[in-house]
Amino acid sequence: METYVQELPVLLQLNNNSNNNNLKMNLFENFKLGQNTDLKNRIVMAPLTRCRAIENIPNELMATYYKQRASAGLIISEGTSPSPNGLGYPRIPGAFSDDQINGWKTIAEAVHSENGKIFVQLMHTGRITAKANMPTGSVTLAPSNIQAAGEMFTETGMVAHEIPRTMTLEEIETTQNEYVLSAKRLVNEAGIDGVELHAANGYLMNQFINPKSNQREDQYGGSIENRTRFVLETAKKVAIEIGSDKVGIRFSPYGAYNDMLSDYEELENTFIHLSKELAKIELAYIHIVDQRVAFGAPDFTTNIKKIIKENFEGTVISGGDVDTVEKAEAILNSGLDLVYVGRPFISNPNFVKKLQDNEELVAPDVNTFYSPGEIGYTDY
């Protein structure tokens, strides 16, 4: 899953520091994202997989959940598949059918009624999947036919990940067009403010970038330019369709989650190339996942966040283990622009106010992270 409920450790309490009033002026001020998206603060609700989309259709319960958390400057939704082939987890939403788009319209209206902004994260799971979670007729696709280590959870228990089929050039183009169509429908029909392309945490786009999962010998494998081609082509196509300022992207450099190679010789140059090319497209932002806290990933061998910021020269989001104003401000003071917060938003729908007022945070119930109902979801 994306930045999901393992994003941050259990957070129990804010530091009661009476000297943080000056810090609040920056974190809680307005921020202009792209040309047309005005955020009421610099706090971003990170994507959190919650598995409440029965039959993969966004619903009223989800609308309530997001509406409750609309005080975030920006909400980035849970991972949402642009294709039946990308529905790797049980009860995650899609954005390719009429019912799904109508469901996202209800959610957009709910968030906007609270003066909130929401981007839908487009997440194709690629080889991170189980056949039991996928609709009839779908196919498990990946850059190469390399099975991911580990297991996937299903309604009936844990199973090994599917062995994927190597994508043909035609399937690559079809998949890119699925991203484009989902983005178009989400913005034009559902009224969503924008989309985030999920190129992190071991999912399809990340599978193309990472040399462990991409062992192709054609124009989509091998060199840095080839391994990043799928991501850059897709980003450009989506940006042309809906406007570049409505498109963000998420990366997880040095991340090992979902059987990725955490470090490799060309990693720094890979993200320099991605950052420079995405700057040319003028995307709204780059969102950097820090897996060191959430997933126990090894420490960075370079200051990759600074490197990405310097080469992208646009809005950069990052976070990890943020439960105080001071921690959030430290990220902003490092030269980044917006701060993502994950797990605290699960059990503290009014997280922004609690942060402002130094109120104690409620710890989430881990047993209800992926259950299908309202308990542990909208009842905090």
Tab-separated table of N, CA, C and O in Angstrom, residues 253-351:
chain	number	residue	atom	x	y	z
A	253	PRO	N	12.824	7.230	-2.530
A	253	PRO	CA	14.238	6.885	-2.682
A	253	PRO	C	14.775	6.214	-1.423
A	253	PRO	O	14.400	6.583	-0.307
A	254	TYR	N	15.598	5.223	-1.610
A	254	TYR	CA	16.170	4.410	-0.530
A	254	TYR	C	15.125	3.540	0.169
A	254	TYR	O	15.397	2.956	1.212
A	255	GLY	N	13.947	3.426	-0.397
A	255	GLY	CA	12.917	2.575	0.178
A	255	GLY	C	13.096	1.119	-0.239
A	255	GLY	O	13.431	0.825	-1.394
A	256	ALA	N	12.855	0.213	0.701
A	256	ALA	CA	12.982	-1.223	0.429
A	256	ALA	C	11.634	-1.934	0.440
A	256	ALA	O	11.559	-3.128	0.130
A	257	TYR	N	10.576	-1.215	0.778
A	257	TYR	CA	9.261	-1.837	0.948
A	257	TYR	C	8.771	-2.464	-0.353
A	257	TYR	O	9.002	-1.943	-1.432
A	258	ASN	N	8.084	-3.591	-0.229
A	258	ASN	CA	7.559	-4.350	-1.367
A	258	ASN	C	8.671	-4.839	-2.295
A	258	ASN	O	8.557	-4.800	-3.522
A	259	ASP	N	9.752	-5.307	-1.659
A	259	ASP	CA	10.826	-5.996	-2.376
A	259	ASP	C	11.535	-5.108	-3.382
A	259	ASP	O	11.847	-5.527	-4.494
A	260	MET	N	11.816	-3.876	-2.979
A	260	MET	CA	12.628	-2.983	-3.790
A	260	MET	C	14.082	-3.024	-3.325
A	260	MET	O	14.365	-3.326	-2.169
A	261	LEU	N	14.993	-2.697	-4.217
A	261	LEU	CA	16.400	-2.530	-3.873
A	261	LEU	C	16.562	-1.133	-3.292
A	261	LEU	O	16.324	-0.137	-3.974
A	262	SER	N	16.954	-1.054	-2.010
A	262	SER	CA	16.942	0.235	-1.323
A	262	SER	C	18.039	1.175	-1.798
A	262	SER	O	17.871	2.392	-1.793
A	263	ASP	N	19.170	0.622	-2.201
A	263	ASP	CA	20.259	1.458	-2.663
A	263	ASP	C	20.957	0.771	-3.835
A	263	ASP	O	21.073	-0.450	-3.870
A	264	TYR	N	21.357	1.557	-4.778
A	264	TYR	CA	22.068	1.024	-5.942
A	264	TYR	C	22.922	2.132	-6.537
A	264	TYR	O	22.741	3.322	-6.222
A	265	GLU	N	23.872	1.768	-7.360
A	265	GLU	CA	24.914	2.686	-7.817
A	265	GLU	C	24.358	3.942	-8.467
A	265	GLU	O	24.885	5.036	-8.281
A	266	GLU	N	23.274	3.811	-9.200
A	266	GLU	CA	22.759	4.941	-9.978
A	266	GLU	C	21.582	5.641	-9.306
A	266	GLU	O	20.894	6.433	-9.944
A	267	LEU	N	21.341	5.380	-8.020
A	267	LEU	CA	20.138	5.926	-7.378
A	267	LEU	C	20.123	7.454	-7.402
A	267	LEU	O	19.132	8.063	-7.815
A	268	GLU	N	21.194	8.083	-6.963
A	268	GLU	CA	21.211	9.548	-6.915
A	268	GLU	C	20.979	10.144	-8.300
A	268	GLU	O	20.154	11.044	-8.473
A	269	ASN	N	21.676	9.627	-9.296
A	269	ASN	CA	21.512	10.153	-10.655
A	269	ASN	C	20.136	9.852	-11.229
A	269	ASN	O	19.616	10.616	-12.047
A	270	THR	N	19.526	8.748	-10.778
A	270	THR	CA	18.162	8.429	-11.206
A	270	THR	C	17.195	9.514	-10.770
A	270	THR	O	16.370	9.999	-11.564
A	271	PHE	N	17.307	9.941	-9.519
A	271	PHE	CA	16.370	10.940	-9.017
A	271	PHE	C	16.741	12.357	-9.458
A	271	PHE	O	15.869	13.220	-9.544
A	272	ILE	N	17.993	12.592	-9.768
A	272	ILE	CA	18.355	13.864	-10.389
A	272	ILE	C	17.702	13.958	-11.767
A	272	ILE	O	17.108	14.984	-12.125
A	273	HIS	N	17.795	12.883	-12.531
A	273	HIS	CA	17.186	12.872	-13.864
A	273	HIS	C	15.674	13.042	-13.778
A	273	HIS	O	15.093	13.866	-14.514
A	274	LEU	N	15.037	12.282	-12.890
A	274	LEU	CA	13.589	12.410	-12.724
A	274	LEU	C	13.202	13.833	-12.334
A	274	LEU	O	12.261	14.416	-12.898
A	275	SER	N	13.918	14.417	-11.394
A	275	SER	CA	13.588	15.759	-10.915
A	275	SER	C	13.719	16.790	-12.022
A	275	SER	O	12.854	17.664	-12.187
A	276	LYS	N	14.795	16.716	-12.781
A	276	LYS	CA	15.002	17.687	-13.859
A	276	LYS	C	13.946	17.556	-14.954
A	276	LYS	O	13.436	18.557	-15.471
A	277	GLU	N	13.617	16.322	-15.299
A	277	GLU	CA	12.630	16.119	-16.356
A	277	GLU	C	11.228	16.509	-15.891
A	277	GLU	O	10.441	17.061	-16.669
A	278	LEU	N	10.897	16.241	-14.636
A	278	LEU	CA	9.585	16.634	-14.114
A	278	LEU	C	9.485	18.145	-13.978
A	278	LEU	O	8.390	18.717	-14.094
A	279	ALA	N	10.607	18.807	-13.730
A	279	ALA	CA	10.613	20.269	-13.694
A	279	ALA	C	10.235	20.837	-15.056
A	279	ALA	O	9.526	21.852	-15.146
A	280	LYS	N	10.677	20.194	-16.119
A	280	LYS	CA	10.333	20.646	-17.467
A	280	LYS	C	8.826	20.530	-17.714
A	280	LYS	O	8.231	21.357	-18.406
A	281	ILE	N	8.225	19.480	-17.132
A	281	ILE	CA	6.772	19.289	-17.279
A	281	ILE	C	6.007	20.254	-16.384
A	281	ILE	O	4.831	20.524	-16.612
A	282	GLU	N	6.683	20.794	-15.365
A	282	GLU	CA	6.107	21.754	-14.412
A	282	GLU	C	5.008	21.126	-13.569
A	282	GLU	O	3.931	21.706	-13.392
A	283	LEU	N	5.295	19.936	-13.026
A	283	LEU	CA	4.332	19.303	-12.125
A	283	LEU	C	4.105	20.159	-10.884
A	283	LEU	O	4.957	20.958	-10.489
A	284	ALA	N	2.967	19.943	-10.243
A	284	ALA	CA	2.607	20.720	-9.058
A	284	ALA	C	3.556	20.453	-7.902
A	284	ALA	O	3.894	21.370	-7.142
A	285	TYR	N	3.977	19.205	-7.743
A	285	TYR	CA	4.867	18.882	-6.622
A	285	TYR	C	5.509	17.515	-6.806
A	285	TYR	O	5.054	16.684	-7.593
A	286	ILE	N	6.584	17.319	-6.048
A	286	ILE	CA	7.158	15.991	-5.802
A	286	ILE	C	6.975	15.686	-4.324
A	286	ILE	O	7.256	16.527	-3.467
A	287	HIS	N	6.502	14.491	-4.045
A	287	HIS	CA	6.191	14.038	-2.688
A	287	HIS	C	7.190	12.926	-2.343
A	287	HIS	O	7.197	11.881	-2.986
A	288	ILE	N	8.041	13.161	-1.357
A	288	ILE	CA	9.104	12.216	-1.002
A	288	ILE	C	8.723	11.454	0.261
A	288	ILE	O	8.563	12.050	1.332
A	289	VAL	N	8.597	10.138	0.134
A	289	VAL	CA	8.313	9.287	1.289
A	289	VAL	C	9.614	8.980	2.008
A	289	VAL	O	10.599	8.579	1.383
A	290	ASP	N	9.606	9.143	3.304
A	290	ASP	CA	10.757	8.778	4.134
A	290	ASP	C	10.423	7.468	4.835
A	290	ASP	O	9.680	7.438	5.805
A	291	GLN	N	10.951	6.372	4.322
A	291	GLN	CA	10.602	5.049	4.845
A	291	GLN	C	11.430	4.636	6.063
A	291	GLN	O	11.234	3.557	6.614
A	292	ARG	N	12.340	5.477	6.507
A	292	ARG	CA	13.197	5.088	7.624
A	292	ARG	C	12.407	4.862	8.901
A	292	ARG	O	12.676	3.915	9.641
A	293	VAL	N	11.419	5.705	9.162
A	293	VAL	CA	10.607	5.561	10.364
A	293	VAL	C	9.494	4.549	10.146
A	293	VAL	O	9.304	3.620	10.926
A	294	ALA	N	8.774	4.697	9.053
A	294	ALA	CA	7.566	3.903	8.831
A	294	ALA	C	7.861	2.440	8.556
A	294	ALA	O	7.169	1.549	9.035
A	295	PHE	N	8.886	2.182	7.760
A	295	PHE	CA	9.118	0.828	7.279
A	295	PHE	C	10.475	0.261	7.680
A	295	PHE	O	10.870	-0.799	7.215
A	296	GLY	N	11.217	0.984	8.496
A	296	GLY	CA	12.507	0.497	8.931
A	296	GLY	C	13.541	0.428	7.830
A	296	GLY	O	14.462	-0.398	7.878
A	297	ALA	N	13.409	1.278	6.827
A	297	ALA	CA	14.366	1.287	5.722
A	297	ALA	C	15.716	1.814	6.209
A	297	ALA	O	15.787	2.548	7.197
A	298	PRO	N	16.800	1.446	5.532
A	298	PRO	CA	18.126	1.931	5.943
A	298	PRO	C	18.253	3.433	5.768
A	298	PRO	O	17.484	4.064	5.044
A	299	ASP	N	19.244	4.004	6.430
A	299	ASP	CA	19.452	5.441	6.352
A	299	ASP	C	19.854	5.845	4.943
A	299	ASP	O	20.385	5.037	4.174
A	300	PHE	N	19.591	7.094	4.602
A	300	PHE	CA	19.973	7.608	3.295
A	300	PHE	C	21.494	7.749	3.234
A	300	PHE	O	22.121	8.158	4.208
A	301	THR	N	22.078	7.458	2.102
A	301	THR	CA	23.516	7.663	1.919
A	301	THR	C	23.819	9.014	1.285
A	301	THR	O	24.971	9.392	1.177
A	302	THR	N	22.782	9.710	0.859
A	302	THR	CA	22.926	11.090	0.377
A	302	THR	C	21.770	11.900	0.951
A	302	THR	O	20.788	11.347	1.452
A	303	ASN	N	21.857	13.207	0.864
A	303	ASN	CA	20.746	14.069	1.270
A	303	ASN	C	19.791	14.168	0.086
A	303	ASN	O	19.685	15.191	-0.588
A	304	ILE	N	19.082	13.071	-0.150
A	304	ILE	CA	18.295	12.939	-1.373
A	304	ILE	C	17.143	13.943	-1.445
A	304	ILE	O	16.765	14.385	-2.529
A	305	LYS	N	16.596	14.318	-0.299
A	305	LYS	CA	15.514	15.299	-0.323
A	305	LYS	C	16.019	16.642	-0.844
A	305	LYS	O	15.370	17.286	-1.683
A	306	LYS	N	17.179	17.064	-0.360
A	306	LYS	CA	17.769	18.316	-0.824
A	306	LYS	C	18.134	18.226	-2.301
A	306	LYS	O	17.916	19.179	-3.067
A	307	ILE	N	18.663	17.080	-2.707
A	307	ILE	CA	19.053	16.882	-4.106
A	307	ILE	C	17.840	16.999	-5.028
A	307	ILE	O	17.892	17.653	-6.073
A	308	ILE	N	16.738	16.352	-4.633
A	308	ILE	CA	15.517	16.430	-5.440
A	308	ILE	C	15.002	17.867	-5.494
A	308	ILE	O	14.631	18.373	-6.560
A	309	LYS	N	14.990	18.543	-4.358
A	309	LYS	CA	14.499	19.924	-4.314
A	309	LYS	C	15.323	20.834	-5.217
A	309	LYS	O	14.784	21.650	-5.980
A	310	GLU	N	16.642	20.700	-5.153
A	310	GLU	CA	17.515	21.573	-5.941
A	310	GLU	C	17.341	21.356	-7.439
A	310	GLU	O	17.452	22.294	-8.225
A	311	ASN	N	17.066	20.134	-7.835
A	311	ASN	CA	16.949	19.834	-9.266
A	311	ASN	C	15.529	20.023	-9.788
A	311	ASN	O	15.350	20.294	-10.974
A	312	PHE	N	14.527	19.899	-8.917
A	312	PHE	CA	13.143	20.106	-9.332
A	312	PHE	C	12.771	21.581	-9.292
A	312	PHE	O	12.049	22.083	-10.163
A	313	GLU	N	13.229	22.272	-8.249
A	313	GLU	CA	13.007	23.708	-8.068
A	313	GLU	C	11.535	24.076	-7.951
A	313	GLU	O	11.153	25.221	-8.193
A	314	GLY	N	10.709	23.111	-7.604
A	314	GLY	CA	9.286	23.370	-7.381
A	314	GLY	C	8.898	22.905	-5.993
A	314	GLY	O	9.749	22.662	-5.129
A	315	THR	N	7.613	22.781	-5.759
A	315	THR	CA	7.110	22.378	-4.450
A	315	THR	C	7.494	20.941	-4.135
A	315	THR	O	7.280	20.043	-4.951
A	316	VAL	N	8.053	20.737	-2.953
A	316	VAL	CA	8.422	19.395	-2.490
A	316	VAL	C	7.765	19.144	-1.140
A	316	VAL	O	7.839	19.980	-0.232
A	317	ILE	N	7.131	17.986	-1.019
A	317	ILE	CA	6.482	17.550	0.210
A	317	ILE	C	7.315	16.441	0.834
A	317	ILE	O	7.776	15.538	0.136
A	318	SER	N	7.501	16.477	2.145
A	318	SER	CA	8.052	15.323	2.846
A	318	SER	C	7.600	15.359	4.296
A	318	SER	O	6.948	16.301	4.729
A	319	GLY	N	7.935	14.314	5.021
A	319	GLY	CA	7.512	14.215	6.411
A	319	GLY	C	8.099	12.971	7.047
A	319	GLY	O	9.212	12.562	6.747
A	320	GLY	N	7.318	12.333	7.913
A	320	GLY	CA	7.771	11.164	8.645
A	320	GLY	C	7.926	11.497	10.113
A	320	GLY	O	8.705	12.382	10.469
A	321	ASP	N	7.156	10.815	10.977
A	321	ASP	CA	7.257	10.993	12.430
A	321	ASP	C	6.955	12.431	12.846
A	321	ASP	O	7.627	12.996	13.712
A	322	VAL	N	5.944	13.027	12.237
A	322	VAL	CA	5.578	14.403	12.577
A	322	VAL	C	4.405	14.393	13.553
A	322	VAL	O	3.292	14.002	13.208
A	323	ASP	N	4.671	14.824	14.785
A	323	ASP	CA	3.599	14.914	15.775
A	323	ASP	C	3.664	16.204	16.577
A	323	ASP	O	2.948	16.368	17.559
A	324	THR	N	4.532	17.129	16.186
A	324	THR	CA	4.627	18.420	16.855
A	324	THR	C	4.855	19.507	15.811
A	324	THR	O	5.309	19.245	14.692
A	325	VAL	N	4.572	20.728	16.214
A	325	VAL	CA	4.860	21.875	15.361
A	325	VAL	C	6.357	21.938	15.071
A	325	VAL	O	6.777	22.212	13.939
A	326	GLU	N	7.172	21.664	16.085
A	326	GLU	CA	8.618	21.755	15.903
A	326	GLU	C	9.127	20.786	14.845
A	326	GLU	O	9.973	21.134	14.009
A	327	LYS	N	8.630	19.567	14.853
A	327	LYS	CA	9.059	18.588	13.847
A	327	LYS	C	8.610	19.003	12.448
A	327	LYS	O	9.353	18.841	11.478
A	328	ALA	N	7.409	19.520	12.358
A	328	ALA	CA	6.923	19.978	11.063
A	328	ALA	C	7.747	21.156	10.561
A	328	ALA	O	8.138	21.216	9.389
A	329	GLU	N	8.030	22.109	11.451
A	329	GLU	CA	8.806	23.278	11.065
A	329	GLU	C	10.237	22.910	10.684
A	329	GLU	O	10.843	23.546	9.822
A	330	ALA	N	10.771	21.860	11.295
A	330	ALA	CA	12.124	21.430	10.942
A	330	ALA	C	12.187	21.002	9.475
A	330	ALA	O	13.180	21.246	8.782
A	331	ILE	N	11.111	20.367	9.000
A	331	ILE	CA	11.050	19.966	7.597
A	331	ILE	C	10.969	21.191	6.703
A	331	ILE	O	11.664	21.293	5.687
A	332	LEU	N	10.138	22.153	7.081
A	332	LEU	CA	10.037	23.381	6.288
A	332	LEU	C	11.352	24.157	6.314
A	332	LEU	O	11.798	24.680	5.288
A	333	ASN	N	11.988	24.209	7.473
A	333	ASN	CA	13.233	24.959	7.600
A	333	ASN	C	14.395	24.296	6.869
A	333	ASN	O	15.424	24.933	6.617
A	334	SER	N	14.234	23.017	6.511
A	334	SER	CA	15.270	22.333	5.738
A	334	SER	C	15.213	22.717	4.263
A	334	SER	O	16.054	22.286	3.473
A	335	GLY	N	14.202	23.505	3.902
A	335	GLY	CA	14.084	23.976	2.524
A	335	GLY	C	12.936	23.367	1.754
A	335	GLY	O	12.745	23.683	0.577
A	336	LEU	N	12.144	22.495	2.399
A	336	LEU	CA	10.993	21.898	1.738
A	336	LEU	C	9.761	22.764	1.979
A	336	LEU	O	9.791	23.719	2.750
A	337	ASP	N	8.654	22.409	1.335
A	337	ASP	CA	7.526	23.341	1.268
A	337	ASP	C	6.278	22.908	2.030
A	337	ASP	O	5.566	23.743	2.574
A	338	LEU	N	5.981	21.620	2.018
A	338	LEU	CA	4.793	21.102	2.676
A	338	LEU	C	5.177	19.866	3.478
A	338	LEU	O	6.140	19.173	3.149
A	339	VAL	N	4.384	19.584	4.523
A	339	VAL	CA	4.699	18.503	5.461
A	339	VAL	C	3.586	17.465	5.452
A	339	VAL	O	2.424	17.807	5.708
A	340	TYR	N	3.931	16.216	5.136
A	340	TYR	CA	2.899	15.180	5.191
A	340	TYR	C	2.823	14.556	6.576
A	340	TYR	O	3.820	14.420	7.277
A	341	VAL	N	1.608	14.209	6.945
A	341	VAL	CA	1.326	13.542	8.223
A	341	VAL	C	0.431	12.351	7.924
A	341	VAL	O	-0.584	12.488	7.235
A	342	GLY	N	0.790	11.185	8.425
A	342	GLY	CA	0.037	9.982	8.125
A	342	GLY	C	-0.858	9.520	9.252
A	342	GLY	O	-1.980	9.989	9.432
A	343	ARG	N	-0.358	8.593	10.043
A	343	ARG	CA	-1.167	7.905	11.042
A	343	ARG	C	-1.939	8.810	11.997
A	343	ARG	O	-3.077	8.487	12.335
A	344	PRO	N	-1.403	9.933	12.467
A	344	PRO	CA	-2.180	10.762	13.392
A	344	PRO	C	-3.539	11.182	12.849
A	344	PRO	O	-4.474	11.392	13.618
A	345	PHE	N	-3.668	11.312	11.524
A	345	PHE	CA	-4.956	11.707	10.956
A	345	PHE	C	-6.004	10.602	11.081
A	345	PHE	O	-7.202	10.869	10.995
A	346	ILE	N	-5.587	9.358	11.260
A	346	ILE	CA	-6.557	8.272	11.416
A	346	ILE	C	-7.400	8.482	12.662
A	346	ILE	O	-8.634	8.436	12.604
A	347	SER	N	-6.749	8.711	13.783
A	347	SER	CA	-7.457	8.785	15.059
A	347	SER	C	-7.630	10.206	15.570
A	347	SER	O	-8.173	10.409	16.666
A	348	ASN	N	-7.195	11.175	14.797
A	348	ASN	CA	-7.357	12.582	15.155
A	348	ASN	C	-7.834	13.352	13.928
A	348	ASN	O	-7.050	14.042	13.270
A	349	PRO	N	-9.114	13.230	13.605
A	349	PRO	CA	-9.615	13.912	12.407
A	349	PRO	C	-9.400	15.419	12.457
A	349	PRO	O	-9.264	16.062	11.418
A	350	ASN	N	-9.334	15.976	13.672
A	350	ASN	CA	-9.069	17.407	13.851
A	350	ASN	C	-7.601	17.628	14.200
A	350	ASN	O	-7.252	18.476	15.025
A	351	PHE	N	-6.735	16.899	13.544
A	351	PHE	CA	-5.295	16.936	13.843
A	351	PHE	C	-4.734	18.347	13.764
A	351	PHE	O	-3.925	18.753	14.606
